[in-house]
Amino acid sequence: MSYLNTKLLSALLNNESVDEIFRQELEAATNELLLTELTAFLNYEKYSIEGYNTGNSRNGYYERTIHSRFGDLTIKIPRDRNGEFSQQTVPSYQRSTDSLETTVIQLYKKGITTREIADLIEKMYGHHYSPQTISNITKAVQEQVNQFHTRRISAKYAVVYGDATYLSVRRDSVAKEALHILIGITPDGEKEVLDYALYPSESSDNYKEMLESLKARGLEQVLLFVTDGLSGFRNACLEVFPKAKHQSCWTHVARNVMKHVRAKDKSKVMEDLKPVYRAENIEDSQKLLDDFIKKYQKIYPKATKVLVGNESLFTFFEFPSQIRCSIYTTNLIEGFNKNLKRGTKRKEQFPNEDSLERYVCSFCSDYNQKFSTRVHRGFAQASAELNDLFN
């Protein structure tokens, strides 16, 4: 029977934990592997006379503590005199657990709950972290949140999209609250999240407050705002930036029309409505709209009322044709919101507003970094014309 088996049997018979035995054996085996690795690197055994002519030799060791499922291991990393030896037995990571904290933060960004992260860390490293400890580590991104909300932004944006999505957050109780988001595209086509803010419900006054904040952070001029049908949203945008123009999202307009149409007629009505905003020019669109209203005014008066008097239906025709497909709907920001919410499904709810802030900021920062070197579709061809519109 081996020495290890003897110790294990003795521990079991005495009803003692075997973790310490495994810890000692794992520690000894790892240190032995490191010494063997150094010997192979130097190409001579310790105390061998052959080592005197190699120009390099052993030079002691330094200790590193590694967390394992059986307890802390004291690992002795050997060194060579020339500093050329690079061991491969023990993965490189810092005893201060900076890399572990980075892992925790990355998992947190992905929407993994603090309790789930604690369980994962224990399985990966054999070291227990309480959910509270994990939560404290994730607070390292708090400074990033503050910087995101106060950073300087570009003075000019060709387009700014506004929309809100609802996320569950706990205060005294759990309820869905409106996360307001503004995404801008510069005349050169660089896309970024300008800001986000959490409010109990969606309101045009909230967007006005956010736009005033952006103005204080360097935003001077916007050519076009693209928003959904929220009451007062258009006026809020133009009150802060009176020289800007506004485009109503045609996806929302169509949805509002369909609300007043019988199910059996929806397909036909939608078939007649689509050509209105897909025409080649504003003259054709206006004529198709007039025809649509005449056709359905008596049958569905409430449906056609949605279209009558809307000043922002065809603003997108005032901009270069290359970017019109991107500015007649809020699809761009709705896609962003969809991806944002996909990452929050695992969390079910945010335990507080700070937790939500950290998650959303990380998501927005990753988004901005991803698109900082990309030109949005059509803007490369329209950049010169867009810049002329600012003058």
Short mmCIF file of C-alpha atoms in Angstrom, two decimals:
data_model
loop_
_atom_site.label_atom_id
_atom_site.label_comp_id
_atom_site.label_asym_id
_atom_site.label_seq_id
_atom_site.Cartn_x
_atom_site.Cartn_y
_atom_site.Cartn_z
CA MET A 1 0.00 0.00 0.00
CA SER A 2 1.41 3.44 -0.96
CA TYR A 3 2.23 6.11 1.60
CA LEU A 4 -0.68 8.25 0.35
CA ASN A 5 -3.15 5.38 0.59
CA THR A 6 -1.94 4.65 4.11
CA LYS A 7 -2.56 8.22 5.22
CA LEU A 8 -5.98 8.28 3.56
CA LEU A 9 -7.02 5.02 5.21
CA SER A 10 -5.82 6.27 8.58
CA ALA A 11 -7.81 9.50 8.22
CA LEU A 12 -10.97 7.64 7.23
CA LEU A 13 -10.68 5.19 10.11
CA ASN A 14 -10.27 8.08 12.54
CA ASN A 15 -13.19 9.99 10.97
CA GLU A 16 -10.86 12.86 9.99
CA SER A 17 -11.03 15.12 6.95
CA VAL A 18 -8.93 14.00 3.99
CA ASP A 19 -8.73 17.52 2.55
CA GLU A 20 -5.47 18.32 4.36
CA ILE A 21 -3.88 15.13 3.07
CA PHE A 22 -4.82 15.98 -0.51
CA ARG A 23 -3.63 19.57 0.03
CA GLN A 24 -0.19 18.41 1.20
CA GLU A 25 0.16 15.92 -1.63
CA LEU A 26 -0.97 18.43 -4.27
CA GLU A 27 1.44 21.04 -2.92
CA ALA A 28 4.35 18.58 -2.90
CA ALA A 29 3.56 17.27 -6.39
CA THR A 30 3.32 20.79 -7.86
CA ASN A 31 6.65 21.84 -6.33
CA GLU A 32 8.27 18.65 -7.60
CA LEU A 33 6.97 19.32 -11.11
CA LEU A 34 8.42 22.83 -11.01
CA LEU A 35 11.85 21.51 -10.02
CA THR A 36 11.69 18.91 -12.78
CA GLU A 37 10.74 21.61 -15.27
CA LEU A 38 13.74 23.75 -14.25
CA THR A 39 16.06 20.73 -14.53
CA ALA A 40 14.84 20.08 -18.07
CA PHE A 41 15.37 23.77 -18.93
CA LEU A 42 18.96 23.84 -17.58
CA ASN A 43 19.67 20.38 -19.02
CA TYR A 44 21.58 19.11 -15.96
CA GLU A 45 20.70 17.62 -12.57
CA LYS A 46 21.13 19.56 -9.36
CA TYR A 47 24.72 19.43 -8.00
CA SER A 48 25.90 17.89 -11.28
CA ILE A 49 29.38 18.92 -12.40
CA GLU A 50 28.00 19.47 -15.91
CA GLY A 51 26.30 22.64 -14.69
CA TYR A 52 29.53 24.54 -14.21
CA ASN A 53 30.01 25.01 -17.96
CA THR A 54 26.48 25.99 -19.00
CA GLY A 55 26.63 29.68 -18.09
CA ASN A 56 23.40 29.39 -16.10
CA SER A 57 22.39 27.85 -12.78
CA ARG A 58 19.66 27.54 -10.16
CA ASN A 59 19.00 30.67 -8.12
CA GLY A 60 16.58 29.82 -5.31
CA TYR A 61 12.84 30.39 -5.55
CA TYR A 62 9.98 32.69 -4.66
CA GLU A 63 6.73 31.65 -3.05
CA ARG A 64 3.21 32.03 -4.37
CA THR A 65 -0.02 31.07 -2.64
CA ILE A 66 -2.60 29.35 -4.78
CA HIS A 67 -6.17 28.72 -3.68
CA SER A 68 -7.38 25.16 -4.28
CA ARG A 69 -10.51 23.29 -3.31
CA PHE A 70 -8.46 21.55 -0.58
CA GLY A 71 -6.97 24.74 0.89
CA ASP A 72 -4.12 27.16 0.20
CA LEU A 73 -1.03 25.75 -1.51
CA THR A 74 2.41 27.29 -0.88
CA ILE A 75 4.12 26.96 -4.23
CA LYS A 76 7.86 27.53 -4.62
CA ILE A 77 8.56 28.93 -8.09
CA PRO A 78 12.24 28.20 -8.93
CA ARG A 79 14.48 30.79 -10.57
CA ASP A 80 17.58 30.61 -12.73
CA ARG A 81 20.61 32.90 -12.49
CA ASN A 82 20.06 34.46 -15.93
CA GLY A 83 16.34 35.05 -15.45
CA GLU A 84 15.47 33.08 -18.59
CA PHE A 85 13.36 30.31 -17.05
CA SER A 86 9.58 30.61 -17.56
CA GLN A 87 7.66 27.81 -15.85
CA GLN A 88 4.49 26.37 -17.41
CA THR A 89 3.21 24.22 -14.52
CA VAL A 90 1.37 26.94 -12.59
CA PRO A 91 -0.93 29.36 -14.50
CA SER A 92 0.20 32.94 -14.15
CA TYR A 93 -2.04 35.07 -12.01
CA GLN A 94 -1.41 37.57 -9.22
CA ARG A 95 -1.77 36.76 -5.52
CA SER A 96 -3.69 40.02 -5.11
CA THR A 97 -6.46 38.32 -7.18
CA ASP A 98 -6.63 41.22 -9.64
CA SER A 99 -7.24 38.71 -12.43
CA LEU A 100 -9.95 37.06 -10.35
CA GLU A 101 -11.61 40.41 -9.77
CA THR A 102 -11.46 41.07 -13.51
CA THR A 103 -13.15 37.73 -14.10
CA VAL A 104 -15.85 38.60 -11.58
CA ILE A 105 -16.50 41.96 -13.25
CA GLN A 106 -16.67 40.37 -16.70
CA LEU A 107 -19.18 37.80 -15.45
CA TYR A 108 -21.18 40.59 -13.82
CA LYS A 109 -21.30 42.49 -17.11
CA LYS A 110 -22.83 39.42 -18.73
CA GLY A 111 -25.76 39.50 -16.33
CA ILE A 112 -24.68 36.64 -14.06
CA THR A 113 -26.01 37.16 -10.52
CA THR A 114 -23.61 37.69 -7.61
CA ARG A 115 -24.68 34.40 -6.04
CA GLU A 116 -24.07 32.53 -9.29
CA ILE A 117 -20.64 34.19 -9.63
CA ALA A 118 -19.74 33.11 -6.08
CA ASP A 119 -20.62 29.51 -6.96
CA LEU A 120 -18.65 29.66 -10.21
CA ILE A 121 -15.54 31.05 -8.49
CA GLU A 122 -15.64 28.29 -5.91
CA LYS A 123 -15.87 25.65 -8.64
CA MET A 124 -13.15 27.25 -10.76
CA TYR A 125 -10.65 28.12 -8.02
CA GLY A 126 -11.76 26.07 -5.04
CA HIS A 127 -12.00 29.31 -3.06
CA HIS A 128 -15.26 30.53 -1.57
CA TYR A 129 -16.44 34.10 -2.05
CA SER A 130 -19.71 35.20 -0.53
CA PRO A 131 -22.27 37.00 -2.74
CA GLN A 132 -21.54 40.14 -0.68
CA THR A 133 -17.82 39.91 -1.44
CA ILE A 134 -18.54 39.49 -5.13
CA SER A 135 -20.88 42.48 -4.97
CA ASN A 136 -18.11 44.55 -3.37
CA ILE A 137 -15.68 43.57 -6.13
CA THR A 138 -18.14 44.68 -8.82
CA LYS A 139 -18.27 48.13 -7.25
CA ALA A 140 -14.90 48.65 -8.90
CA VAL A 141 -16.83 49.79 -11.96
CA GLN A 142 -18.58 52.59 -10.04
CA GLU A 143 -15.97 55.10 -11.14
CA GLN A 144 -16.61 54.04 -14.72
CA VAL A 145 -20.30 54.88 -14.21
CA ASN A 146 -19.48 58.37 -12.96
CA GLN A 147 -17.12 59.02 -15.86
CA PHE A 148 -19.69 57.80 -18.39
CA HIS A 149 -22.32 60.30 -17.21
CA THR A 150 -19.92 63.25 -17.09
CA ARG A 151 -17.63 62.66 -20.08
CA ARG A 152 -17.38 65.30 -22.80
CA ILE A 153 -19.13 64.40 -26.05
CA SER A 154 -18.89 65.67 -29.62
CA ALA A 155 -20.33 69.10 -30.39
CA LYS A 156 -22.29 67.94 -33.44
CA TYR A 157 -24.44 64.88 -34.14
CA ALA A 158 -26.22 64.22 -37.40
CA VAL A 159 -28.85 61.99 -35.75
CA VAL A 160 -29.91 61.31 -32.16
CA TYR A 161 -32.30 58.44 -31.38
CA GLY A 162 -34.38 58.32 -28.22
CA ASP A 163 -36.24 55.39 -26.68
CA ALA A 164 -36.87 53.66 -23.36
CA THR A 165 -36.98 50.07 -22.16
CA TYR A 166 -38.33 48.71 -18.90
CA LEU A 167 -36.19 46.83 -16.37
CA SER A 168 -37.10 45.37 -12.97
CA VAL A 169 -35.40 47.02 -10.02
CA ARG A 170 -35.92 46.63 -6.27
CA ARG A 171 -36.50 49.55 -3.97
CA ASP A 172 -38.99 48.87 -1.19
CA SER A 173 -40.52 46.42 -3.64
CA VAL A 174 -39.75 45.18 -7.15
CA ALA A 175 -41.22 47.12 -10.09
CA LYS A 176 -40.38 47.82 -13.72
CA GLU A 177 -38.87 51.26 -14.35
CA ALA A 178 -38.10 53.08 -17.58
CA LEU A 179 -34.47 53.18 -18.68
CA HIS A 180 -34.27 56.18 -21.06
CA ILE A 181 -31.51 55.94 -23.69
CA LEU A 182 -30.09 58.37 -26.24
CA ILE A 183 -27.85 57.12 -29.07
CA GLY A 184 -26.13 59.52 -31.46
CA ILE A 185 -24.40 59.25 -34.83
CA THR A 186 -21.83 61.86 -35.83
CA PRO A 187 -21.71 63.26 -39.39
CA ASP A 188 -18.80 60.88 -40.02
CA GLY A 189 -20.91 57.87 -38.99
CA GLU A 190 -19.51 57.11 -35.53
CA LYS A 191 -22.25 55.66 -33.34
CA GLU A 192 -22.35 55.86 -29.54
CA VAL A 193 -24.64 55.79 -26.53
CA LEU A 194 -24.66 59.41 -25.38
CA ASP A 195 -26.37 58.79 -22.06
CA TYR A 196 -28.94 56.73 -20.19
CA ALA A 197 -31.07 57.47 -17.14
CA LEU A 198 -33.55 55.54 -15.00
CA TYR A 199 -36.95 57.03 -14.17
CA PRO A 200 -40.11 55.47 -12.71
CA SER A 201 -41.94 55.92 -16.03
CA GLU A 202 -41.24 57.20 -19.55
CA SER A 203 -41.83 60.93 -19.99
CA SER A 204 -40.85 63.64 -22.46
CA ASP A 205 -39.73 65.79 -19.51
CA ASN A 206 -37.18 63.12 -18.63
CA TYR A 207 -35.71 63.26 -22.12
CA LYS A 208 -35.61 67.04 -21.93
CA GLU A 209 -33.60 66.81 -18.72
CA MET A 210 -31.17 64.38 -20.35
CA LEU A 211 -30.75 66.60 -23.42
CA GLU A 212 -30.01 69.61 -21.24
CA SER A 213 -27.34 67.55 -19.49
CA LEU A 214 -25.80 66.62 -22.86
CA LYS A 215 -25.80 70.28 -23.82
CA ALA A 216 -23.83 71.07 -20.66
CA ARG A 217 -21.36 68.32 -21.60
CA GLY A 218 -20.53 69.83 -25.00
CA LEU A 219 -23.39 69.00 -27.38
CA GLU A 220 -24.10 72.10 -29.48
CA GLN A 221 -26.08 71.00 -32.52
CA VAL A 222 -28.24 68.10 -33.68
CA LEU A 223 -29.59 67.82 -37.22
CA LEU A 224 -32.31 65.23 -36.60
CA PHE A 225 -34.05 63.53 -33.69
CA VAL A 226 -35.71 60.17 -34.35
CA THR A 227 -38.23 59.08 -31.70
CA ASP A 228 -41.33 56.99 -31.17
CA GLY A 229 -44.82 58.36 -30.65
CA LEU A 230 -44.40 59.41 -27.00
CA SER A 231 -46.52 62.49 -26.39
CA GLY A 232 -44.45 65.64 -26.10
CA PHE A 233 -41.18 63.98 -27.12
CA ARG A 234 -40.87 66.03 -30.29
CA ASN A 235 -41.45 69.31 -28.48
CA ALA A 236 -38.94 68.39 -25.77
CA CYS A 237 -36.22 67.78 -28.37
CA LEU A 238 -36.89 70.97 -30.30
CA GLU A 239 -37.16 73.06 -27.16
CA VAL A 240 -33.58 72.22 -26.18
CA PHE A 241 -32.26 72.24 -29.78
CA PRO A 242 -34.64 74.54 -31.73
CA LYS A 243 -32.68 74.28 -35.00
CA ALA A 244 -33.02 70.50 -35.13
CA LYS A 245 -35.60 68.53 -37.12
CA HIS A 246 -37.71 65.60 -35.95
CA GLN A 247 -38.70 62.28 -37.53
CA SER A 248 -41.46 60.07 -36.16
CA CYS A 249 -40.64 56.37 -36.22
CA TRP A 250 -42.66 54.80 -39.03
CA THR A 251 -42.65 51.44 -37.26
CA HIS A 252 -44.52 53.01 -34.35
CA VAL A 253 -46.78 54.97 -36.67
CA ALA A 254 -47.76 51.76 -38.47
CA ARG A 255 -48.38 49.99 -35.16
CA ASN A 256 -50.66 52.80 -34.02
CA VAL A 257 -52.59 52.60 -37.29
CA MET A 258 -53.01 48.83 -36.96
CA LYS A 259 -54.46 49.21 -33.45
CA HIS A 260 -57.64 50.56 -35.07
CA VAL A 261 -57.92 47.93 -37.80
CA ARG A 262 -59.76 44.63 -37.64
CA ALA A 263 -57.57 41.54 -37.61
CA LYS A 264 -58.90 40.27 -40.95
CA ASP A 265 -57.99 43.60 -42.63
CA LYS A 266 -54.56 44.19 -41.09
CA SER A 267 -52.62 42.47 -43.85
CA LYS A 268 -54.31 44.47 -46.61
CA VAL A 269 -54.10 47.81 -44.79
CA MET A 270 -50.42 47.26 -44.03
CA GLU A 271 -49.79 46.36 -47.66
CA ASP A 272 -51.27 49.73 -48.67
CA LEU A 273 -49.38 51.67 -46.00
CA LYS A 274 -45.85 50.43 -46.64
CA PRO A 275 -45.44 52.15 -50.04
CA VAL A 276 -46.15 55.49 -48.33
CA TYR A 277 -42.80 55.57 -46.52
CA ARG A 278 -40.88 53.47 -49.03
CA ALA A 279 -41.38 55.79 -51.99
CA GLU A 280 -38.42 57.35 -53.81
CA ASN A 281 -39.27 60.95 -52.98
CA ILE A 282 -41.48 63.08 -50.77
CA GLU A 283 -43.89 63.97 -53.60
CA ASP A 284 -44.71 60.32 -54.25
CA SER A 285 -44.98 59.61 -50.53
CA GLN A 286 -47.38 62.49 -49.97
CA LYS A 287 -49.58 61.37 -52.87
CA LEU A 288 -49.65 57.77 -51.60
CA LEU A 289 -50.53 59.03 -48.11
CA ASP A 290 -53.43 61.09 -49.48
CA ASP A 291 -54.69 58.06 -51.40
CA PHE A 292 -54.42 55.89 -48.29
CA ILE A 293 -56.38 58.35 -46.17
CA LYS A 294 -59.13 58.70 -48.81
CA LYS A 295 -59.42 54.93 -49.09
CA TYR A 296 -59.72 54.19 -45.38
CA GLN A 297 -61.07 57.40 -43.84
CA LYS A 298 -64.66 56.20 -43.77
CA ILE A 299 -63.89 52.58 -42.91
CA TYR A 300 -61.28 53.25 -40.21
CA PRO A 301 -61.44 56.94 -39.24
CA LYS A 302 -59.38 56.43 -36.06
CA ALA A 303 -56.66 54.70 -38.04
CA THR A 304 -56.32 57.52 -40.56
CA LYS A 305 -56.45 60.11 -37.76
CA VAL A 306 -53.05 58.79 -36.62
CA LEU A 307 -51.59 60.04 -39.91
CA VAL A 308 -53.40 63.36 -40.24
CA GLY A 309 -51.57 66.35 -38.82
CA ASN A 310 -48.31 64.52 -38.02
CA GLU A 311 -45.61 67.03 -38.99
CA SER A 312 -42.77 64.52 -38.73
CA LEU A 313 -43.74 61.78 -41.15
CA PHE A 314 -41.49 62.72 -44.06
CA THR A 315 -38.60 64.65 -42.49
CA PHE A 316 -36.18 61.89 -43.50
CA PHE A 317 -36.53 62.95 -47.14
CA GLU A 318 -34.66 66.17 -46.26
CA PHE A 319 -31.50 64.13 -45.66
CA PRO A 320 -29.12 62.29 -48.02
CA SER A 321 -30.65 59.25 -49.65
CA GLN A 322 -27.78 57.04 -48.45
CA ILE A 323 -28.89 57.27 -44.80
CA ARG A 324 -32.69 57.39 -45.14
CA CYS A 325 -33.06 53.68 -44.43
CA SER A 326 -31.48 54.31 -41.02
CA ILE A 327 -33.45 57.38 -39.98
CA TYR A 328 -37.12 56.76 -40.74
CA THR A 329 -37.48 54.34 -37.79
CA THR A 330 -36.02 53.84 -34.31
CA ASN A 331 -35.00 50.29 -35.23
CA LEU A 332 -31.37 51.08 -34.41
CA ILE A 333 -32.03 51.92 -30.76
CA GLU A 334 -34.70 49.25 -30.39
CA GLY A 335 -32.13 46.67 -31.45
CA PHE A 336 -29.79 48.04 -28.79
CA ASN A 337 -32.52 47.76 -26.14
CA LYS A 338 -33.31 44.20 -27.19
CA ASN A 339 -29.69 43.12 -26.73
CA LEU A 340 -29.47 44.97 -23.42
CA LYS A 341 -32.54 43.20 -22.05
CA ARG A 342 -31.31 39.82 -23.29
CA GLY A 343 -28.37 40.15 -20.92
CA THR A 344 -30.59 41.01 -17.96
CA LYS A 345 -32.88 37.99 -18.22
CA ARG A 346 -30.67 35.92 -15.93
CA LYS A 347 -30.80 38.59 -13.26
CA GLU A 348 -34.62 38.72 -13.13
CA GLN A 349 -34.32 41.91 -11.12
CA PHE A 350 -31.65 44.37 -10.00
CA PRO A 351 -31.27 44.52 -6.19
CA ASN A 352 -30.90 48.32 -6.32
CA GLU A 353 -30.40 51.22 -8.69
CA ASP A 354 -26.60 51.20 -8.31
CA SER A 355 -26.49 47.59 -9.47
CA LEU A 356 -28.52 48.48 -12.56
CA GLU A 357 -26.30 51.49 -13.25
CA ARG A 358 -23.14 49.37 -13.18
CA TYR A 359 -24.56 46.76 -15.51
CA VAL A 360 -25.98 49.24 -18.04
CA CYS A 361 -22.81 51.35 -18.00
CA SER A 362 -20.67 48.30 -18.75
CA PHE A 363 -22.98 47.32 -21.60
CA CYS A 364 -22.97 50.85 -23.05
CA SER A 365 -19.21 51.21 -22.74
CA ASP A 366 -18.66 47.92 -24.58
CA TYR A 367 -21.11 49.07 -27.26
CA ASN A 368 -19.31 52.40 -27.72
CA GLN A 369 -15.93 50.72 -27.92
CA LYS A 370 -17.20 48.20 -30.45
CA PHE A 371 -18.56 50.86 -32.80
CA SER A 372 -15.90 53.54 -32.24
CA THR A 373 -13.99 52.42 -35.33
CA ARG A 374 -16.99 51.57 -37.52
CA VAL A 375 -18.88 53.85 -39.86
CA HIS A 376 -22.64 53.39 -39.80
CA ARG A 377 -24.22 52.32 -43.06
CA GLY A 378 -24.47 55.11 -45.65
CA PHE A 379 -22.73 57.79 -43.59
CA ALA A 380 -19.39 57.50 -45.39
CA GLN A 381 -21.09 58.50 -48.65
CA ALA A 382 -23.22 61.20 -46.99
CA SER A 383 -20.63 62.70 -44.62
CA ALA A 384 -19.77 65.76 -46.72
CA GLU A 385 -23.42 66.60 -47.35
CA LEU A 386 -24.26 66.17 -43.66
CA ASN A 387 -21.43 68.46 -42.59
CA ASP A 388 -22.75 71.10 -45.01
CA LEU A 389 -26.14 70.94 -43.27
CA PHE A 390 -24.56 72.22 -40.04
CA ASN A 391 -23.55 75.49 -41.72
#
